[in-house]
Coordinates of N, CA, C and O in Angstrom, one line a residue:
X1 N 9.6 5.8 -6.2 CA 8.9 6.9 -5.7 C 7.9 6.5 -4.6 O 7.4 5.4 -4.6
X2 N 7.4 7.5 -3.9 CA 6.4 7.3 -2.9 C 5.1 6.8 -3.5 O 4.4 6.0 -2.8
X3 N 4.8 7.2 -4.7 CA 3.5 6.8 -5.3 C 3.4 5.3 -5.5 O 2.4 4.7 -5.2
X4 N 4.5 4.7 -5.9 CA 4.5 3.3 -6.1 C 4.4 2.5 -4.8 O 3.8 1.5 -4.7
X5 N 5.1 3.0 -3.7 CA 5.0 2.4 -2.4 C 3.6 2.5 -1.9 O 3.1 1.5 -1.3
X6 N 2.9 3.6 -2.0 CA 1.5 3.7 -1.6 C 0.7 2.7 -2.4 O -0.1 2.0 -1.8
X7 N 0.8 2.7 -3.7 CA 0.0 1.9 -4.5 C 0.2 0.4 -4.2 O -0.8 -0.4 -4.1
X8 N 1.4 0.0 -4.0 CA 1.7 -1.4 -3.6 C 1.1 -1.8 -2.3 O 0.5 -2.9 -2.1
X9 N 1.1 -0.9 -1.3 CA 0.5 -1.2 0.0 C -1.0 -1.3 -0.1 O -1.6 -2.2 0.4
X10 N -1.6 -0.4 -0.9 CA -3.0 -0.4 -1.1 C -3.4 -1.7 -1.8 O -4.4 -2.4 -1.4
X11 N -2.7 -2.1 -2.9 CA -3.1 -3.3 -3.6 C -3.0 -4.5 -2.7 O -3.7 -5.5 -2.9
X12 N -2.1 -4.5 -1.8 CA -1.9 -5.7 -0.9 C -3.1 -5.8 0.1 O -3.3 -6.9 0.7
X13 N -3.8 -4.7 0.3 CA -4.9 -4.7 1.3 C -6.2 -4.5 0.7 O -7.3 -4.6 1.4
X14 N -6.3 -4.1 -0.6 CA -7.6 -3.8 -1.2 C -8.3 -5.0 -1.7 O -7.7 -5.9 -2.2
X15 N -9.6 -5.0 -1.4 CA -10.5 -6.1 -2.0 C -10.4 -6.1 -3.5 O -10.5 -5.0 -4.1
X16 N -10.2 -7.2 -4.1 CA -10.0 -7.4 -5.5 C -11.2 -6.8 -6.3 O -12.3 -7.0 -6.0
X17 N -10.8 -6.0 -7.3 CA -11.8 -5.4 -8.2 C -12.7 -4.4 -7.5 O -13.8 -4.0 -8.1
X18 N -12.4 -3.9 -6.4 CA -13.3 -2.9 -5.7 C -12.9 -1.5 -6.2 O -11.7 -1.2 -6.6
X19 N -13.8 -0.6 -6.2 CA -13.5 0.8 -6.6 C -12.6 1.5 -5.5 O -12.6 1.1 -4.4
X20 N -11.9 2.5 -6.0 CA -11.1 3.2 -5.1 C -11.1 4.7 -5.5 O -11.6 5.1 -6.6
X21 N -10.7 5.6 -4.6 CA -10.8 7.0 -4.8 C -9.4 7.6 -4.4 O -8.8 7.2 -3.4
X22 N -8.9 8.5 -5.2 CA -7.7 9.2 -5.0 C -8.0 10.5 -4.2 O -8.8 11.3 -4.7
X23 N -7.4 10.7 -3.1 CA -7.5 11.9 -2.3 C -6.2 12.7 -2.4 O -5.1 12.1 -2.4
X24 N -6.3 14.0 -2.5 CA -5.1 14.8 -2.6 C -5.3 16.2 -2.0 O -6.4 16.6 -1.7
X25 N -4.1 16.9 -1.9 CA -4.1 18.2 -1.3 C -4.4 19.2 -2.4 O -5.4 19.1 -3.1
X26 N -3.6 20.2 -2.5 CA -3.8 21.3 -3.5 C -3.1 21.1 -4.8 O -3.1 22.0 -5.7
X27 N -2.4 20.0 -5.0 CA -1.6 19.8 -6.2 C -2.2 18.6 -7.0 O -2.1 17.5 -6.7
X28 N -3.0 19.0 -8.0 CA -3.7 18.1 -8.9 C -2.8 17.1 -9.6 O -3.2 16.0 -9.9
X29 N -1.6 17.6 -9.9 CA -0.6 16.7 -10.6 C -0.3 15.5 -9.8 O -0.1 14.4 -10.3
X30 N -0.3 15.6 -8.4 CA -0.1 14.5 -7.5 C -1.2 13.4 -7.7 O -0.9 12.2 -7.8
X31 N -2.4 13.9 -7.8 CA -3.5 13.0 -8.0 C -3.4 12.3 -9.3 O -3.7 11.1 -9.4
X32 N -3.0 13.0 -10.4 CA -2.9 12.4 -11.7 C -1.8 11.3 -11.7 O -2.0 10.2 -12.3
X33 N -0.7 11.6 -11.0 CA 0.4 10.6 -11.0 C -0.1 9.4 -10.2 O 0.1 8.2 -10.6
X34 N -0.7 9.6 -9.0 CA -1.2 8.5 -8.2 C -2.2 7.6 -9.0 O -2.2 6.4 -8.9
X35 N -3.1 8.3 -9.7 CA -4.1 7.6 -10.5 C -3.4 6.7 -11.6 O -3.8 5.6 -11.8
X36 N -2.4 7.3 -12.3 CA -1.7 6.5 -13.3 C -1.0 5.3 -12.7 O -1.1 4.2 -13.3
X37 N -0.4 5.4 -11.6 CA 0.3 4.3 -10.9 C -0.7 3.2 -10.5 O -0.5 2.0 -10.8
X38 N -1.8 3.6 -9.9 CA -2.8 2.7 -9.5 C -3.5 2.0 -10.7 O -3.7 0.8 -10.6
X39 N -3.7 2.7 -11.7 CA -4.4 2.1 -12.9 C -3.5 1.1 -13.5 O -3.9 0.0 -14.0
X40 N -2.2 1.3 -13.6 CA -1.2 0.3 -14.1 C -1.2 -0.9 -13.3 O -1.1 -2.0 -13.8
X41 N -1.3 -0.8 -12.0 CA -1.3 -2.0 -11.1 C -2.6 -2.8 -11.0 O -2.5 -4.0 -11.0
X42 N -3.7 -2.1 -11.0 CA -5.0 -2.8 -10.8 C -5.8 -2.9 -12.1 O -6.7 -3.7 -12.2
X43 N -5.4 -2.2 -13.2 CA -6.1 -2.3 -14.4 C -7.3 -1.5 -14.7 O -7.9 -1.6 -15.7
X44 N -7.6 -0.6 -13.7 CA -8.8 0.3 -13.9 C -8.6 1.6 -13.2 O -7.8 1.6 -12.2
X45 N -9.2 2.6 -13.7 CA -9.0 4.0 -13.1 C -9.8 4.1 -11.8 O -10.7 3.3 -11.4
X46 N -9.5 5.2 -11.0 CA -10.2 5.4 -9.8 C -11.7 5.8 -10.1 O -12.0 6.3 -11.1
X47 N -12.5 5.4 -9.1 CA -14.0 5.8 -9.3 C -14.1 7.3 -9.2 O -15.1 7.8 -9.8
X48 N -13.3 7.9 -8.4 CA -13.4 9.4 -8.3 C -12.1 10.0 -7.7 O -11.2 9.2 -7.2
X49 N -12.1 11.3 -7.6 CA -11.0 12.0 -7.0 C -11.6 12.9 -5.9 O -12.8 13.4 -6.1
X50 N -10.9 13.1 -4.9 CA -11.4 14.0 -3.8 C -10.3 14.9 -3.3 O -9.2 14.4 -2.9
X51 N -10.6 16.2 -3.4 CA -9.6 17.1 -2.9 C -9.8 17.4 -1.4 O -10.9 17.7 -0.9
X52 N -8.8 17.1 -0.6 CA -8.9 17.3 0.9 C -9.1 18.8 1.2 O -8.6 19.7 0.5
X53 N -10.0 19.0 2.2 CA -10.3 20.4 2.5 C -9.1 21.2 3.0 O -8.1 20.6 3.4
X54 N -9.1 22.5 2.9 CA -8.0 23.4 3.2 C -7.5 23.3 4.6 O -6.3 23.4 4.8
X55 N -8.4 23.0 5.5 CA -8.0 22.9 6.9 C -7.0 21.7 7.1 O -5.9 21.8 7.7
X56 N -7.4 20.5 6.6 CA -6.5 19.3 6.7 C -5.3 19.6 5.9 O -4.1 19.3 6.3
X57 N -5.4 20.1 4.7 CA -4.3 20.4 3.8 C -3.3 21.4 4.4 O -2.1 21.2 4.2
X58 N -3.8 22.3 5.2 CA -2.9 23.3 5.8 C -2.0 22.7 6.8 O -0.9 23.2 7.1
X59 N -2.4 21.6 7.4 CA -1.6 20.9 8.4 C -0.8 19.8 7.8 O 0.3 19.4 8.4
X60 N -1.2 19.2 6.7 CA -0.5 18.1 6.1 C 0.4 18.5 4.9 O 1.3 17.8 4.5
X61 N 0.2 19.7 4.4 CA 1.0 20.2 3.3 C 0.3 20.0 1.9 O -0.6 19.2 1.8
X62 N 0.7 20.7 0.9 CA 0.1 20.7 -0.4 C 0.2 19.4 -1.1 O -0.6 19.1 -2.0
X63 N 1.2 18.6 -0.8 CA 1.4 17.3 -1.6 C 0.8 16.1 -0.9 O 1.2 15.0 -1.2
X64 N -0.1 16.3 0.1 CA -0.7 15.1 0.7 C -1.4 14.3 -0.4 O -2.0 14.8 -1.3
X65 N -1.3 12.9 -0.3 CA -1.9 12.1 -1.3 C -2.3 10.8 -0.6 O -1.7 10.4 0.4
X66 N -3.4 10.2 -1.0 CA -3.8 8.9 -0.5 C -4.9 8.2 -1.3 O -5.3 8.8 -2.4
X67 N -5.2 7.0 -0.9 CA -6.2 6.2 -1.6 C -7.3 5.8 -0.6 O -6.9 5.3 0.5
X68 N -8.5 5.9 -0.9 CA -9.6 5.3 -0.1 C -10.0 4.1 -0.9 O -10.3 4.1 -2.1
X69 N -10.1 3.0 -0.1 CA -10.4 1.7 -0.7 C -11.2 0.8 0.2 O -11.2 1.0 1.4
X70 N -11.8 -0.3 -0.3 CA -12.4 -1.3 0.5 C -11.4 -2.4 0.9 O -10.8 -2.9 0.0
X71 N -11.2 -2.6 2.2 CA -10.2 -3.5 2.6 C -10.7 -5.0 2.5 O -11.9 -5.3 2.6
X72 N -9.7 -5.8 2.3 CA -10.0 -7.3 2.2 C -10.6 -7.7 3.5 O -10.2 -7.2 4.6
X73 N -11.5 -8.7 3.5 CA -12.0 -9.2 4.8 C -11.2 -10.4 5.2 O -10.5 -11.0 4.5

């Protein structure tokens, strides 16, 4: 699924043991799934969740999902 692809890409570029945030559109279930996938890969839950504002979500769709993270140097 797309969640695993996103998580693997994030893990390849994320600074080890750094906090991350799950961002999502209007479907909270997407955030829960993304959080579960990330937690299985990195061993800890997200620091927070952030719902994208309605203006962005209206252009990207209700299922927009992403991860905010600190990139490796």
